[in-house]
Amino acid sequence: VANVAAARHLLRHKMPALYRIHERPSAEKLTDLGQFLGELGLRLNGGTEPTAKDYANLLEQVKERPDFHVIQVVLLRSMMQAVYSDGNIGHFGLAFPAYAHFTSPIRRYPDLMVHRALKHLASQESPETFDYTHQNLKAMGEHCSATERRADDATRDSADTLKCEFMLDKVAETFDGVISGVNSFGIFRLVKSTARP
């Protein structure tokens, strides 16, 4: 609620700031998703412009299915990645018209920029006298989004290393799993159960 209120306040006062934005899924991703769901006898409502509610309704509809986790992963992969931007276009995944990182649990530089913008407004200063222009904020948003992706990649690499270490004594064992995706470098799978003899 605080993140939404902060974003609304900044917009109302035409204050330059960093917003957390999340674009709608691309036409290509929606086409791929539609083909996947069609093979399961499912459909995402909303046509070429589904809403977050359409995604939520589909998840509710399939929550008792044994392939729920696969469907959930594919739905998530059909979405764009959230980024920081000096221009607000809303947050599709959260279904908010405006969102800013004001109280995120991990302190980030974009939070600090939102705090600075709010402090500037609280000091009765004009948005035109803010130390950061839209151009500055645009560059900061791109930089912060890139460093966030780099941190996510490092986290994934660390997790992959630990998974490999965990599996060292399980080489040649057989596991049941569900393939949740295929691409040029391999497959994604969800492990369903423990090893079998």
Short mmCIF file of C-alpha atoms in Angstrom, two decimals:
data_model
loop_
_atom_site.label_atom_id
_atom_site.label_comp_id
_atom_site.label_asym_id
_atom_site.label_seq_id
_atom_site.Cartn_x
_atom_site.Cartn_y
_atom_site.Cartn_z
CA VAL A 1 0.00 0.00 0.00
CA ALA A 2 2.86 2.39 0.85
CA ASN A 3 4.52 1.68 -2.51
CA VAL A 4 1.30 2.50 -4.37
CA ALA A 5 0.63 5.60 -2.25
CA ALA A 6 4.18 6.89 -2.82
CA ALA A 7 3.89 6.43 -6.60
CA ARG A 8 0.49 8.15 -6.70
CA HIS A 9 1.77 11.07 -4.63
CA LEU A 10 4.76 11.54 -6.93
CA LEU A 11 2.57 11.40 -10.03
CA ARG A 12 0.00 13.79 -8.58
CA HIS A 13 2.75 16.36 -8.04
CA LYS A 14 4.45 15.68 -11.39
CA MET A 15 7.63 14.84 -9.49
CA PRO A 16 10.47 13.19 -11.40
CA ALA A 17 11.08 9.77 -9.80
CA LEU A 18 11.88 6.12 -10.42
CA TYR A 19 8.85 3.86 -10.82
CA ARG A 20 8.75 0.08 -10.78
CA ILE A 21 7.04 -0.75 -14.07
CA HIS A 22 5.91 -4.04 -15.55
CA GLU A 23 4.81 -4.13 -19.18
CA ARG A 24 2.06 -6.31 -20.58
CA PRO A 25 3.19 -9.63 -22.09
CA SER A 26 4.39 -9.31 -25.69
CA ALA A 27 2.28 -10.61 -28.58
CA GLU A 28 4.88 -13.33 -29.22
CA LYS A 29 4.80 -14.53 -25.61
CA LEU A 30 0.99 -14.53 -25.62
CA THR A 31 0.96 -16.59 -28.82
CA ASP A 32 3.35 -19.14 -27.31
CA LEU A 33 1.31 -19.23 -24.11
CA GLY A 34 -1.92 -19.70 -26.07
CA GLN A 35 -0.44 -22.67 -27.95
CA PHE A 36 0.76 -24.27 -24.70
CA LEU A 37 -2.58 -23.78 -22.96
CA GLY A 38 -4.52 -24.95 -26.03
CA GLU A 39 -2.74 -28.31 -25.91
CA LEU A 40 -4.01 -28.69 -22.34
CA GLY A 41 -7.55 -27.66 -23.27
CA LEU A 42 -7.15 -24.31 -21.49
CA ARG A 43 -7.44 -20.70 -22.55
CA LEU A 44 -6.33 -17.37 -21.09
CA ASN A 45 -9.15 -14.84 -21.32
CA GLY A 46 -8.51 -11.31 -22.50
CA GLY A 47 -7.51 -12.01 -26.09
CA THR A 48 -4.50 -9.94 -27.14
CA GLU A 49 -4.70 -7.79 -24.00
CA PRO A 50 -5.20 -10.04 -20.98
CA THR A 51 -5.18 -8.48 -17.54
CA ALA A 52 -3.55 -9.64 -14.33
CA LYS A 53 -7.06 -10.73 -13.29
CA ASP A 54 -7.23 -13.03 -16.34
CA TYR A 55 -3.98 -14.67 -15.19
CA ALA A 56 -5.30 -14.98 -11.62
CA ASN A 57 -8.58 -16.48 -12.83
CA LEU A 58 -6.76 -19.10 -14.88
CA LEU A 59 -4.53 -20.03 -11.93
CA GLU A 60 -7.61 -20.38 -9.73
CA GLN A 61 -9.25 -22.58 -12.37
CA VAL A 62 -6.29 -25.01 -12.53
CA LYS A 63 -5.16 -25.02 -8.88
CA GLU A 64 -6.35 -28.61 -8.28
CA ARG A 65 -4.77 -30.05 -11.44
CA PRO A 66 -1.71 -32.28 -11.08
CA ASP A 67 0.12 -30.11 -13.64
CA PHE A 68 -0.66 -26.88 -11.75
CA HIS A 69 3.00 -26.08 -11.08
CA VAL A 70 3.94 -26.45 -14.75
CA ILE A 71 1.06 -24.18 -15.80
CA GLN A 72 2.06 -21.67 -13.12
CA VAL A 73 5.69 -21.61 -14.32
CA VAL A 74 4.68 -21.19 -17.98
CA LEU A 75 2.29 -18.35 -17.06
CA LEU A 76 5.09 -16.63 -15.16
CA ARG A 77 7.52 -17.05 -18.07
CA SER A 78 4.99 -15.46 -20.43
CA MET A 79 5.28 -12.18 -18.55
CA MET A 80 7.82 -9.43 -19.10
CA GLN A 81 10.43 -8.56 -16.51
CA ALA A 82 9.71 -5.64 -14.17
CA VAL A 83 12.19 -2.76 -14.44
CA TYR A 84 12.85 0.71 -13.02
CA SER A 85 11.86 3.68 -15.16
CA ASP A 86 11.48 7.43 -14.95
CA GLY A 87 8.16 7.08 -16.80
CA ASN A 88 5.21 5.34 -15.22
CA ILE A 89 3.23 2.82 -17.29
CA GLY A 90 1.87 0.85 -14.33
CA HIS A 91 2.66 -2.61 -13.02
CA PHE A 92 0.88 -5.33 -15.00
CA GLY A 93 1.70 -8.26 -12.70
CA LEU A 94 0.47 -6.49 -9.58
CA ALA A 95 -2.39 -4.81 -11.45
CA PHE A 96 -1.50 -1.34 -10.14
CA PRO A 97 -1.65 1.80 -12.29
CA ALA A 98 1.40 3.14 -10.42
CA TYR A 99 4.02 1.50 -8.22
CA ALA A 100 7.32 2.63 -6.70
CA HIS A 101 9.78 0.89 -4.40
CA PHE A 102 9.38 2.89 -1.23
CA THR A 103 9.25 0.12 1.38
CA SER A 104 10.82 -2.87 -0.37
CA PRO A 105 12.22 -5.42 2.10
CA ILE A 106 15.69 -5.17 0.54
CA ARG A 107 16.97 -1.59 0.52
CA ARG A 108 17.80 -0.62 -3.03
CA TYR A 109 19.08 2.51 -4.68
CA PRO A 110 15.69 3.10 -6.39
CA ASP A 111 14.12 3.23 -2.90
CA LEU A 112 16.56 5.97 -1.96
CA MET A 113 15.66 7.93 -5.10
CA VAL A 114 11.94 7.68 -4.24
CA HIS A 115 12.71 8.85 -0.69
CA ARG A 116 14.69 11.80 -2.06
CA ALA A 117 11.83 12.79 -4.36
CA LEU A 118 9.30 12.56 -1.52
CA LYS A 119 11.57 14.54 0.80
CA HIS A 120 11.91 17.20 -1.90
CA LEU A 121 8.11 17.48 -2.11
CA ALA A 122 7.73 17.46 1.70
CA SER A 123 10.13 20.41 1.84
CA GLN A 124 7.66 22.38 -0.31
CA GLU A 125 10.18 22.44 -3.14
CA SER A 126 9.11 22.61 -6.77
CA PRO A 127 9.63 19.50 -8.96
CA GLU A 128 11.62 21.74 -11.33
CA THR A 129 14.28 22.34 -8.64
CA PHE A 130 14.86 18.62 -7.93
CA ASP A 131 18.52 17.62 -8.28
CA TYR A 132 17.68 14.84 -10.73
CA THR A 133 16.21 15.38 -14.19
CA HIS A 134 14.15 12.85 -16.13
CA GLN A 135 17.30 12.19 -18.16
CA ASN A 136 19.29 11.41 -14.96
CA LEU A 137 16.50 9.19 -13.68
CA LYS A 138 16.19 7.38 -16.99
CA ALA A 139 19.90 6.48 -16.87
CA MET A 140 19.59 5.46 -13.21
CA GLY A 141 16.58 3.27 -13.95
CA GLU A 142 18.43 1.49 -16.76
CA HIS A 143 21.50 1.02 -14.56
CA CYS A 144 19.50 -0.25 -11.57
CA SER A 145 17.52 -2.65 -13.77
CA ALA A 146 20.75 -4.01 -15.28
CA THR A 147 22.40 -4.49 -11.88
CA GLU A 148 19.26 -6.20 -10.59
CA ARG A 149 19.40 -8.65 -13.52
CA ARG A 150 23.10 -9.21 -12.84
CA ALA A 151 22.36 -9.95 -9.16
CA ASP A 152 19.57 -12.35 -10.18
CA ASP A 153 21.98 -14.14 -12.54
CA ALA A 154 24.56 -14.44 -9.75
CA THR A 155 21.91 -15.83 -7.41
CA ARG A 156 20.85 -18.39 -10.03
CA ASP A 157 24.48 -19.38 -10.66
CA SER A 158 25.05 -19.85 -6.93
CA ALA A 159 21.89 -21.93 -6.60
CA ASP A 160 22.88 -24.05 -9.60
CA THR A 161 26.30 -24.69 -8.05
CA LEU A 162 24.72 -25.76 -4.76
CA LYS A 163 22.24 -28.01 -6.59
CA CYS A 164 25.12 -29.70 -8.40
CA GLU A 165 26.98 -30.22 -5.11
CA PHE A 166 23.81 -31.68 -3.57
CA MET A 167 23.39 -34.11 -6.48
CA LEU A 168 27.01 -35.36 -6.50
CA ASP A 169 26.18 -38.48 -4.47
CA LYS A 170 23.03 -39.14 -6.52
CA VAL A 171 24.66 -39.71 -9.93
CA ALA A 172 23.01 -42.60 -11.82
CA GLU A 173 19.86 -42.45 -9.68
CA THR A 174 16.53 -42.00 -11.45
CA PHE A 175 14.03 -39.31 -10.54
CA ASP A 176 10.50 -38.59 -11.71
CA GLY A 177 9.92 -35.10 -13.03
CA VAL A 178 7.85 -32.94 -15.32
CA ILE A 179 9.39 -31.02 -18.21
CA SER A 180 8.20 -27.43 -17.92
CA GLY A 181 10.13 -25.92 -20.81
CA VAL A 182 12.49 -26.65 -23.67
CA ASN A 183 14.93 -24.29 -25.35
CA SER A 184 18.19 -24.32 -27.31
CA PHE A 185 20.43 -24.96 -24.28
CA GLY A 186 18.39 -27.64 -22.52
CA ILE A 187 15.21 -28.44 -20.67
CA PHE A 188 13.55 -27.08 -17.57
CA ARG A 189 12.01 -29.61 -15.28
CA LEU A 190 10.19 -29.69 -12.00
CA VAL A 191 11.14 -32.62 -9.78
CA LYS A 192 7.97 -34.35 -8.61
CA SER A 193 9.14 -37.04 -6.27
CA THR A 194 12.10 -38.66 -4.58
CA ALA A 195 14.42 -41.17 -6.18
CA ARG A 196 13.10 -44.58 -7.09
CA PRO A 197 15.10 -47.84 -7.19
#
